[in-house]
Short mmCIF file of C-alpha atoms and ligand atoms in Angstrom, two decimals:
data_model
loop_
_atom_site.label_atom_id
_atom_site.label_comp_id
_atom_site.label_asym_id
_atom_site.label_seq_id
_atom_site.Cartn_x
_atom_site.Cartn_y
_atom_site.Cartn_z
CA UNK A 11 -60.00 -98.82 112.48
CA UNK A 12 -57.48 -98.74 109.64
CA UNK A 13 -59.48 -95.97 107.99
CA UNK A 14 -59.47 -94.02 111.19
CA UNK A 15 -55.69 -94.29 111.49
CA UNK A 16 -55.33 -93.33 107.86
CA UNK A 17 -57.59 -90.37 108.38
CA UNK A 18 -55.65 -89.30 111.38
CA UNK A 19 -52.42 -89.20 109.38
CA UNK A 20 -54.07 -87.70 106.31
CA UNK A 21 -56.24 -85.18 108.06
CA UNK A 22 -53.29 -84.08 110.15
CA UNK A 23 -51.22 -83.28 107.08
CA UNK A 24 -54.19 -81.62 105.44
CA UNK A 25 -54.75 -79.38 108.41
CA UNK A 26 -51.07 -78.58 108.70
CA UNK A 27 -51.12 -77.65 105.06
CA UNK A 28 -53.84 -75.17 105.92
CA UNK A 29 -51.41 -73.25 108.18
CA UNK A 30 -51.18 -70.00 106.33
CA UNK A 31 -50.37 -66.30 106.54
CA UNK A 32 -52.76 -63.47 105.79
CA UNK A 33 -51.22 -60.17 104.76
CA UNK A 34 -53.12 -57.10 105.93
CA UNK A 35 -52.27 -53.55 104.91
CA UNK A 36 -55.41 -51.63 105.75
CA UNK A 37 -55.56 -48.91 108.37
CA UNK A 38 -58.06 -50.98 110.34
CA UNK A 39 -59.55 -54.45 110.16
CA UNK A 40 -61.04 -57.43 111.79
CA UNK A 41 -59.54 -60.83 112.57
CA UNK A 42 -61.16 -63.94 113.96
CA UNK A 43 -60.21 -67.48 114.81
CA UNK A 44 -61.11 -70.00 112.05
CA UNK A 45 -64.79 -70.89 112.08
CA UNK A 46 -65.71 -68.10 114.49
CA UNK A 47 -68.22 -67.93 116.21
CA UNK A 48 -68.24 -71.71 116.05
CA UNK A 49 -65.53 -73.62 117.83
CA UNK A 50 -62.17 -73.53 116.13
CA UNK A 51 -60.72 -76.65 114.52
CA UNK A 52 -57.86 -78.64 116.01
CA UNK A 53 -54.40 -78.51 114.54
CA UNK A 54 -54.72 -75.24 112.83
CA UNK A 55 -52.39 -72.32 112.52
CA UNK A 56 -53.09 -68.93 111.01
CA UNK A 57 -50.81 -65.87 110.99
CA UNK A 58 -51.98 -62.38 110.23
CA UNK A 59 -49.18 -60.01 109.32
CA UNK A 60 -50.38 -56.43 109.60
CA UNK A 61 -48.36 -53.61 108.13
CA UNK A 62 -49.41 -49.96 108.38
CA UNK A 63 -47.49 -46.92 107.04
CA UNK A 64 -44.42 -45.62 108.87
CA UNK A 65 -45.36 -43.19 111.62
CA UNK A 66 -48.26 -45.37 112.78
CA UNK A 67 -48.52 -48.10 115.35
CA UNK A 68 -51.05 -50.89 115.46
CA UNK A 69 -53.59 -51.15 118.23
CA UNK A 70 -55.15 -54.58 118.61
CA UNK A 71 -58.10 -55.21 120.89
CA UNK A 72 -60.16 -58.31 121.55
CA UNK A 73 -63.96 -58.27 121.73
CA UNK A 74 -64.11 -61.97 122.56
CA UNK A 75 -61.53 -64.47 123.75
CA UNK A 76 -62.09 -68.15 124.55
CA UNK A 77 -59.23 -70.62 124.04
CA UNK A 78 -58.17 -73.86 125.64
CA UNK A 79 -56.06 -73.21 128.68
CA UNK A 80 -52.74 -74.95 129.12
CA UNK A 81 -49.68 -74.39 131.25
CA UNK A 82 -47.73 -71.47 129.72
CA UNK A 83 -50.09 -71.66 126.72
CA UNK A 84 -48.22 -74.59 125.24
CA UNK A 85 -51.26 -76.08 123.45
CA UNK A 86 -53.55 -73.43 121.99
CA UNK A 87 -52.60 -69.78 121.89
CA UNK A 88 -52.70 -66.40 120.25
CA UNK A 89 -49.24 -64.92 119.98
CA UNK A 90 -48.65 -61.25 119.14
CA UNK A 91 -45.18 -60.31 117.94
CA UNK A 92 -43.11 -57.87 115.95
CA UNK A 93 -40.34 -58.82 113.52
CA UNK A 94 -38.02 -59.77 116.32
CA UNK A 95 -39.91 -59.76 119.59
CA UNK A 96 -42.88 -61.58 121.11
CA UNK A 97 -45.12 -58.94 122.66
CA UNK A 98 -47.56 -61.26 124.41
CA UNK A 99 -49.00 -64.77 124.27
CA UNK A 100 -52.63 -65.33 125.26
CA UNK A 101 -54.63 -68.47 126.04
CA UNK A 102 -57.45 -69.71 128.28
CA UNK A 103 -60.60 -68.04 129.44
CA UNK A 104 -59.24 -65.91 132.20
CA UNK A 105 -55.91 -64.65 133.35
CA UNK A 106 -54.06 -66.83 135.88
CA UNK A 107 -50.58 -66.72 137.41
CA UNK A 108 -49.04 -68.43 134.42
CA UNK A 109 -51.45 -67.66 131.58
CA UNK A 110 -52.82 -64.43 130.24
CA UNK A 111 -55.98 -63.46 128.41
CA UNK A 112 -56.33 -60.08 126.67
CA UNK A 113 -59.18 -58.79 128.82
CA UNK A 114 -59.96 -55.16 128.00
CA UNK A 115 -56.35 -54.18 127.44
CA UNK A 116 -55.39 -53.40 123.85
CA UNK A 117 -52.02 -54.51 122.55
CA UNK A 118 -49.95 -51.74 120.97
CA UNK A 119 -47.14 -52.47 118.54
CA UNK A 120 -43.94 -50.47 119.01
CA UNK A 121 -43.65 -49.95 115.25
CA UNK A 122 -45.73 -50.22 112.12
CA UNK A 123 -45.74 -54.03 111.96
CA UNK A 124 -47.60 -56.63 114.00
CA UNK A 125 -47.84 -60.37 113.49
CA UNK A 126 -50.63 -62.35 115.19
CA UNK A 127 -50.53 -66.13 115.20
CA UNK A 128 -53.39 -68.35 116.25
CA UNK A 129 -52.55 -71.99 116.89
CA UNK A 130 -54.57 -74.94 118.13
CA UNK A 131 -53.12 -78.34 118.96
CA UNK A 132 -54.46 -81.73 117.86
CA UNK A 133 -57.18 -82.06 120.49
CA UNK A 134 -59.59 -80.02 122.51
CA UNK A 135 -61.37 -81.50 125.51
CA UNK A 136 -64.19 -78.99 125.28
CA UNK A 137 -65.67 -76.65 122.77
CA UNK A 138 -63.89 -73.27 122.57
CA UNK A 139 -65.22 -70.42 120.49
CA UNK A 140 -61.90 -68.73 119.77
CA UNK A 141 -61.48 -65.02 119.40
CA UNK A 142 -62.75 -61.94 117.67
CA UNK A 143 -60.42 -58.94 117.43
CA UNK A 144 -60.11 -55.58 115.73
CA UNK A 145 -57.05 -53.62 114.86
CA UNK A 146 -56.48 -50.04 113.83
CA UNK A 147 -53.53 -47.87 112.90
CA UNK A 148 -52.89 -45.17 115.47
CA UNK A 149 -50.70 -42.13 114.99
CA UNK A 150 -47.40 -42.07 116.80
CA UNK A 151 -46.76 -38.75 118.50
CA UNK A 152 -43.05 -38.83 117.80
CA UNK A 153 -42.60 -35.61 119.73
CA UNK A 154 -43.67 -37.06 123.06
CA UNK A 155 -43.31 -40.80 122.62
CA UNK A 156 -39.83 -41.03 121.21
CA UNK A 157 -37.62 -42.68 123.78
CA UNK A 158 -34.36 -42.56 121.89
CA UNK A 159 -32.73 -39.17 122.53
CA UNK A 160 -30.47 -39.75 119.55
CA UNK A 161 -33.46 -39.64 117.20
CA UNK A 162 -35.46 -36.78 118.66
CA UNK A 163 -35.51 -33.21 117.39
CA UNK A 164 -32.68 -30.96 118.50
CA UNK A 165 -34.82 -27.82 119.02
CA UNK A 166 -38.52 -28.04 118.10
CA UNK A 167 -40.63 -31.08 117.25
CA UNK A 168 -43.92 -30.97 115.32
CA UNK A 169 -46.15 -34.01 115.18
CA UNK A 170 -48.63 -34.64 112.39
CA UNK A 171 -50.71 -37.71 111.58
CA UNK A 172 -48.34 -40.30 110.23
CA UNK A 173 -45.13 -38.44 110.95
CA UNK A 174 -43.29 -35.52 112.47
CA UNK A 175 -40.74 -32.90 111.53
CA UNK A 176 -38.15 -30.83 113.34
CA UNK A 177 -37.39 -27.13 113.20
CA UNK A 178 -34.75 -24.86 114.67
CA UNK A 179 -34.51 -21.68 116.70
CA UNK A 180 -33.78 -18.38 114.99
CA UNK A 181 -30.26 -18.24 113.61
CA UNK A 182 -29.94 -21.98 113.20
CA UNK A 183 -30.36 -24.17 110.14
CA UNK A 184 -31.78 -27.65 109.99
CA UNK A 185 -29.02 -30.10 109.16
CA UNK A 186 -29.56 -32.56 106.29
CA UNK A 187 -30.26 -35.22 108.93
CA UNK A 188 -33.59 -33.30 109.32
CA UNK A 189 -33.13 -33.44 113.07
CA UNK A 190 -30.20 -31.44 114.40
CA UNK A 191 -29.76 -27.68 114.19
CA UNK A 192 -26.46 -26.39 112.92
CA UNK A 193 -25.03 -22.94 112.47
CA UNK A 194 -23.19 -21.31 109.63
CA UNK A 195 -19.79 -20.55 111.08
CA UNK A 196 -17.27 -21.05 108.33
CA UNK A 197 -16.63 -17.47 107.26
CA UNK A 198 -14.82 -15.79 110.10
CA UNK A 199 -11.75 -13.71 109.35
CA UNK A 200 -9.85 -11.86 112.06
CA UNK A 201 -7.38 -9.19 110.98
CA UNK A 202 -6.93 -7.21 114.19
CA UNK A 203 -3.75 -7.65 116.19
CA UNK A 204 -5.67 -8.90 119.22
CA UNK A 205 -9.00 -10.60 119.49
CA UNK A 206 -11.22 -13.16 121.09
CA UNK A 207 -12.70 -16.15 119.29
CA UNK A 208 -15.25 -18.49 120.83
CA UNK A 209 -17.35 -21.47 119.86
CA UNK A 210 -20.85 -20.39 118.73
CA UNK A 211 -23.15 -19.46 121.65
CA UNK A 212 -20.30 -19.65 124.16
CA UNK A 213 -20.56 -20.21 127.14
CA UNK A 214 -23.85 -21.93 126.33
CA UNK A 215 -23.65 -25.33 124.67
CA UNK A 216 -22.38 -25.13 121.12
CA UNK A 217 -24.63 -26.17 118.20
CA UNK A 218 -24.59 -29.69 116.85
CA UNK A 219 -23.62 -30.88 113.38
CA UNK A 220 -21.54 -27.79 112.66
CA UNK A 221 -18.24 -27.16 110.93
CA UNK A 222 -16.74 -23.90 112.04
CA UNK A 223 -13.75 -22.24 110.45
CA UNK A 224 -11.93 -19.19 111.75
CA UNK A 225 -8.96 -17.48 110.12
CA UNK A 226 -6.55 -15.11 111.78
CA UNK A 227 -4.81 -13.25 108.98
CA UNK A 228 -2.12 -10.68 109.69
CA UNK A 229 0.64 -9.21 107.67
CA UNK A 230 3.81 -11.18 107.38
CA UNK A 231 6.10 -10.23 110.25
CA UNK A 232 3.50 -10.74 112.94
CA UNK A 233 3.44 -13.86 115.04
CA UNK A 234 0.21 -15.02 116.53
CA UNK A 235 0.00 -16.56 119.96
CA UNK A 236 -3.16 -18.22 121.24
CA UNK A 237 -4.35 -18.74 124.73
CA UNK A 238 -7.40 -20.74 125.81
CA UNK A 239 -9.30 -18.94 128.52
CA UNK A 240 -12.28 -19.53 130.76
CA UNK A 241 -14.26 -22.72 130.15
CA UNK A 242 -12.95 -25.46 127.92
CA UNK A 243 -15.49 -28.22 127.36
CA UNK A 244 -15.61 -30.31 124.21
CA UNK A 245 -17.28 -33.72 124.03
CA UNK A 246 -14.70 -36.48 124.36
CA UNK A 247 -14.35 -40.22 124.84
CA UNK A 248 -12.43 -42.09 127.54
CA UNK A 249 -10.50 -44.31 125.12
CA UNK A 250 -10.65 -42.87 121.62
CA UNK A 251 -9.08 -39.50 120.90
CA UNK A 252 -11.79 -36.91 120.17
CA UNK A 253 -14.10 -39.06 118.04
CA UNK A 254 -17.11 -36.73 118.26
CA UNK A 255 -16.28 -33.05 118.58
CA UNK A 256 -12.89 -31.37 118.38
CA UNK A 257 -10.94 -28.23 117.74
CA UNK A 258 -7.86 -28.24 115.52
CA UNK A 259 -5.38 -25.45 114.88
CA UNK A 260 -3.62 -25.20 111.57
CA UNK A 261 -0.40 -23.25 111.30
CA UNK A 262 1.11 -23.38 107.82
CA UNK A 263 1.22 -27.04 106.86
CA UNK A 264 1.19 -28.11 110.50
CA UNK A 265 -1.98 -29.30 112.24
CA UNK A 266 -2.22 -29.08 116.01
CA UNK A 267 -4.80 -31.19 117.78
CA UNK A 268 -7.47 -32.49 117.71
CA UNK A 269 -8.22 -31.16 121.17
CA UNK A 270 -11.27 -32.08 123.26
CA UNK A 271 -12.25 -32.84 126.82
CA UNK A 272 -12.21 -30.48 129.74
CA UNK A 273 -8.57 -29.58 129.97
CA UNK A 274 -7.62 -26.68 127.76
CA UNK A 275 -4.45 -26.93 125.65
CA UNK A 276 -1.43 -24.94 126.81
CA UNK A 277 -0.87 -21.51 125.22
CA UNK A 278 0.33 -21.85 121.65
CA UNK A 279 2.99 -19.64 120.17
CA UNK A 280 2.50 -20.23 116.48
CA UNK A 281 5.45 -18.18 115.13
CA UNK A 282 3.20 -17.53 112.16
CA UNK A 283 1.06 -14.66 110.90
CA UNK A 284 -1.69 -16.91 109.55
CA UNK A 285 -3.57 -19.29 111.78
CA UNK A 286 -6.68 -21.32 111.07
CA UNK A 287 -8.99 -22.77 113.67
CA UNK A 288 -11.30 -25.64 112.80
CA UNK A 289 -14.10 -26.73 115.05
CA UNK A 290 -16.25 -29.76 114.41
CA UNK A 291 -19.33 -30.89 116.32
CA UNK A 292 -21.34 -34.05 115.74
CA UNK A 293 -25.07 -34.59 116.09
CA UNK A 294 -25.25 -35.14 119.84
CA UNK A 295 -23.98 -33.91 123.17
CA UNK A 296 -24.31 -30.78 125.28
CA UNK A 297 -20.93 -29.17 125.88
CA UNK A 298 -20.03 -25.58 126.49
CA UNK A 299 -17.21 -25.04 124.07
CA UNK A 300 -14.12 -22.87 124.17
CA UNK A 301 -12.75 -19.38 124.11
CA UNK A 302 -9.42 -18.29 122.64
CA UNK A 303 -7.80 -14.94 123.07
CA UNK A 304 -5.11 -14.23 120.52
CA UNK A 305 -2.39 -11.64 120.21
CA UNK A 306 -0.13 -10.88 117.29
CA UNK A 307 3.32 -9.47 117.98
CA UNK A 308 6.16 -8.55 115.66
CA UNK A 309 9.94 -8.36 116.02
CA UNK A 310 11.42 -5.66 118.21
CA UNK A 311 13.52 -2.90 116.64
CA UNK A 312 16.61 -1.36 118.34
CA UNK A 313 16.37 1.54 120.77
CA UNK A 314 16.39 5.00 119.21
CA UNK A 315 18.46 8.04 120.14
CA UNK A 316 17.02 11.42 119.13
CA UNK A 317 19.37 13.41 116.88
CA UNK A 318 21.31 16.33 118.37
CA UNK A 319 19.01 19.43 118.14
CA UNK A 320 16.04 17.20 117.38
CA UNK A 321 13.42 14.89 118.80
CA UNK A 322 11.58 11.61 118.18
CA UNK A 323 7.83 11.18 118.49
CA UNK A 324 6.49 9.09 120.06
CA UNK A 325 9.38 8.32 122.36
CA UNK A 326 9.04 4.83 123.77
CA UNK A 327 11.23 2.38 125.60
CA UNK A 328 10.43 -0.35 123.05
CA UNK A 329 9.42 -0.42 119.40
CA UNK A 330 7.93 -3.32 117.50
CA UNK A 331 7.14 -4.23 113.90
CA UNK A 332 4.86 -1.63 112.28
CA UNK A 333 5.63 1.09 114.83
CA UNK A 334 6.42 4.43 113.19
CA UNK A 335 8.31 7.41 114.59
CA UNK A 336 8.58 10.97 113.39
CA UNK A 337 11.86 12.83 113.62
CA UNK A 338 11.81 16.61 113.75
CA UNK A 339 14.40 19.27 114.62
CA UNK A 340 14.52 22.24 116.98
CA UNK A 341 13.76 25.71 115.59
CA UNK A 342 16.50 26.86 113.32
CA UNK A 343 17.39 23.32 112.33
CA UNK A 344 16.15 21.07 109.59
CA UNK A 345 16.20 17.37 109.04
CA UNK A 346 19.03 16.56 106.68
CA UNK A 347 18.54 13.36 104.73
CA UNK A 348 20.33 12.29 101.56
CA UNK A 349 21.42 15.89 100.80
CA UNK A 350 17.82 17.10 101.13
CA UNK A 351 16.39 19.28 103.84
CA UNK A 352 12.97 18.62 105.27
CA UNK A 353 10.80 19.49 108.25
CA UNK A 354 10.17 15.96 109.43
CA UNK A 355 11.19 12.46 108.54
CA UNK A 356 9.42 9.20 109.32
CA UNK A 357 10.97 5.81 109.90
CA UNK A 358 9.28 2.50 110.51
CA UNK A 359 10.16 -0.68 112.37
CA UNK A 360 10.29 -3.43 109.72
CA UNK A 361 9.32 -7.07 110.01
CA UNK A 362 12.90 -8.28 110.33
CA UNK A 363 13.45 -6.04 113.38
CA UNK A 364 15.34 -3.26 111.61
CA UNK A 365 14.41 0.38 111.15
CA UNK A 366 13.56 1.43 107.61
CA UNK A 367 16.34 4.04 107.75
CA UNK A 368 18.97 5.53 110.05
CA UNK A 369 18.08 8.48 112.22
CA UNK A 370 18.79 11.57 110.14
CA UNK A 371 20.76 14.51 111.52
CA UNK A 372 19.52 18.02 112.29
CA UNK A 373 21.38 20.78 110.48
CA UNK A 374 21.19 24.49 111.05
CA UNK A 375 19.30 26.04 108.12
CA UNK A 376 21.16 28.28 105.55
CA UNK A 377 18.86 31.27 106.13
CA UNK A 378 19.18 31.07 109.83
CA UNK A 379 22.90 30.67 109.48
CA UNK A 380 23.14 33.87 107.38
CA UNK A 381 20.88 35.79 109.73
CA UNK A 382 22.93 34.66 112.65
CA UNK A 383 26.10 35.69 110.91
CA UNK A 384 24.54 39.07 110.12
CA UNK A 385 23.44 39.61 113.69
CA UNK A 386 26.88 38.60 114.88
CA UNK A 387 28.36 41.24 112.57
CA UNK A 388 25.85 43.78 113.85
CA UNK A 389 26.75 43.20 117.47
CA UNK A 390 30.44 43.38 116.68
C1 NAG B 13 -45.14 -62.77 109.03
O1 NAG B 13 -44.43 -62.27 110.16
C2 NAG B 13 -43.58 -63.23 110.78
C3 NAG B 13 -43.03 -62.58 112.03
O2 NAG B 13 -42.29 -61.42 111.75
C4 NAG B 13 -42.51 -63.63 109.80
O3 NAG B 13 -41.65 -64.59 110.39
C5 NAG B 13 -43.13 -64.17 108.55
O4 NAG B 13 -42.14 -64.41 107.60
C6 NAG B 13 -44.16 -63.19 107.98
N1 NAG B 13 -44.82 -63.82 106.85
C7 NAG B 13 -44.93 -63.25 105.68
C8 NAG B 13 -45.63 -64.05 104.64
O5 NAG B 13 -44.49 -62.13 105.46
C1 NAG B 14 -35.03 -34.83 104.99
O1 NAG B 14 -36.22 -34.31 104.48
C2 NAG B 14 -36.24 -34.19 103.07
C3 NAG B 14 -37.51 -33.47 102.65
O2 NAG B 14 -38.59 -33.78 103.47
C4 NAG B 14 -36.10 -35.58 102.45
O3 NAG B 14 -36.10 -35.50 101.06
C5 NAG B 14 -34.81 -36.22 102.93
O4 NAG B 14 -34.69 -37.53 102.44
C6 NAG B 14 -34.75 -36.23 104.44
N1 NAG B 14 -33.42 -36.66 104.85
C7 NAG B 14 -33.21 -37.55 105.82
C8 NAG B 14 -31.79 -37.86 106.13
O5 NAG B 14 -34.13 -38.07 106.42
#
């Protein structure tokens, strides 16, 4: 009797000491309960940790399953888990309301790791033969099975055995995240006095992961005003100010924005001849972007009066910076400027709102004067 008790204590610790982990790294394999196909020993615990390469999942299927049944599998069981999640626990000979056996259904790991633990408690009332299972690595079709939108390809997805890669539509470049498609949009210079600038692909959703840069560059003396038109739609956040995508406007050292959301900024009168527009998009979201129409105006110059015996071309009610007019005289008269005679004379509206010169006068030409004098003498 004493020996029996001793054995119980000793054998128990011996068996517990036999609880061990088997590391498996093959693409397929075979696992069985201890002693299979004989009945498994009491008080044993074995864990098989299977790791296959990234891009594969593990499919486990049971050819044979025969374990002691207990309420919620608290005595003997086969537990299948990942690093942080129990996938399923099996026990018994057939599935009941509270216990599950594998049946014909394979178990599929969500990732490339699966841990299988077999445990038996200290006693078995009958003889149970345990289990016999196979596993194999199966390819993950990342293109169709990926649930997380944030990780899927932006444009095209290509699956291959053990992995996948993304590609982009014509005109786009794959971002270094290997997933989103960006555009090259940092080299835009606008030098016309009016123009329209939009986010790439406007009014279709703008590309992800892009840094766009637009410069409006006019001569000093012009002042650029900007007006947002049409749709304005930039990904925003209810609490944080433009954390994802935004447009910023830089005028001299001053930065306006960031702007985002669905309400366009008010028209902006920059009072400057150089304006820079920065547009940033992150790696997610489908928003339609923005459209800016800009106009550059200069200072207005004073009204002009044509000289006596002369005219101004073109004759307008208003003149602005950079406008030029040509002064010419009637027949028999010449433009007189700084003691020189000429046929025409040009003046220009300057950036500070002044004309480059006064309006010259028209003087009767010497020759004409003589001829007129002669003819007067003749008629006398
Ligand atoms: C086997 O996997 C289990 C579950 O993730 C883990 O707790 C255990 O540390 C692993 N054993 C070894 C030896 O890696
Ligand atoms: C993208 O792919 C390249 C080449 O296949 C690889 O070297 C790089 O580490 C990948 N980058 C990321 C962020 O996955």
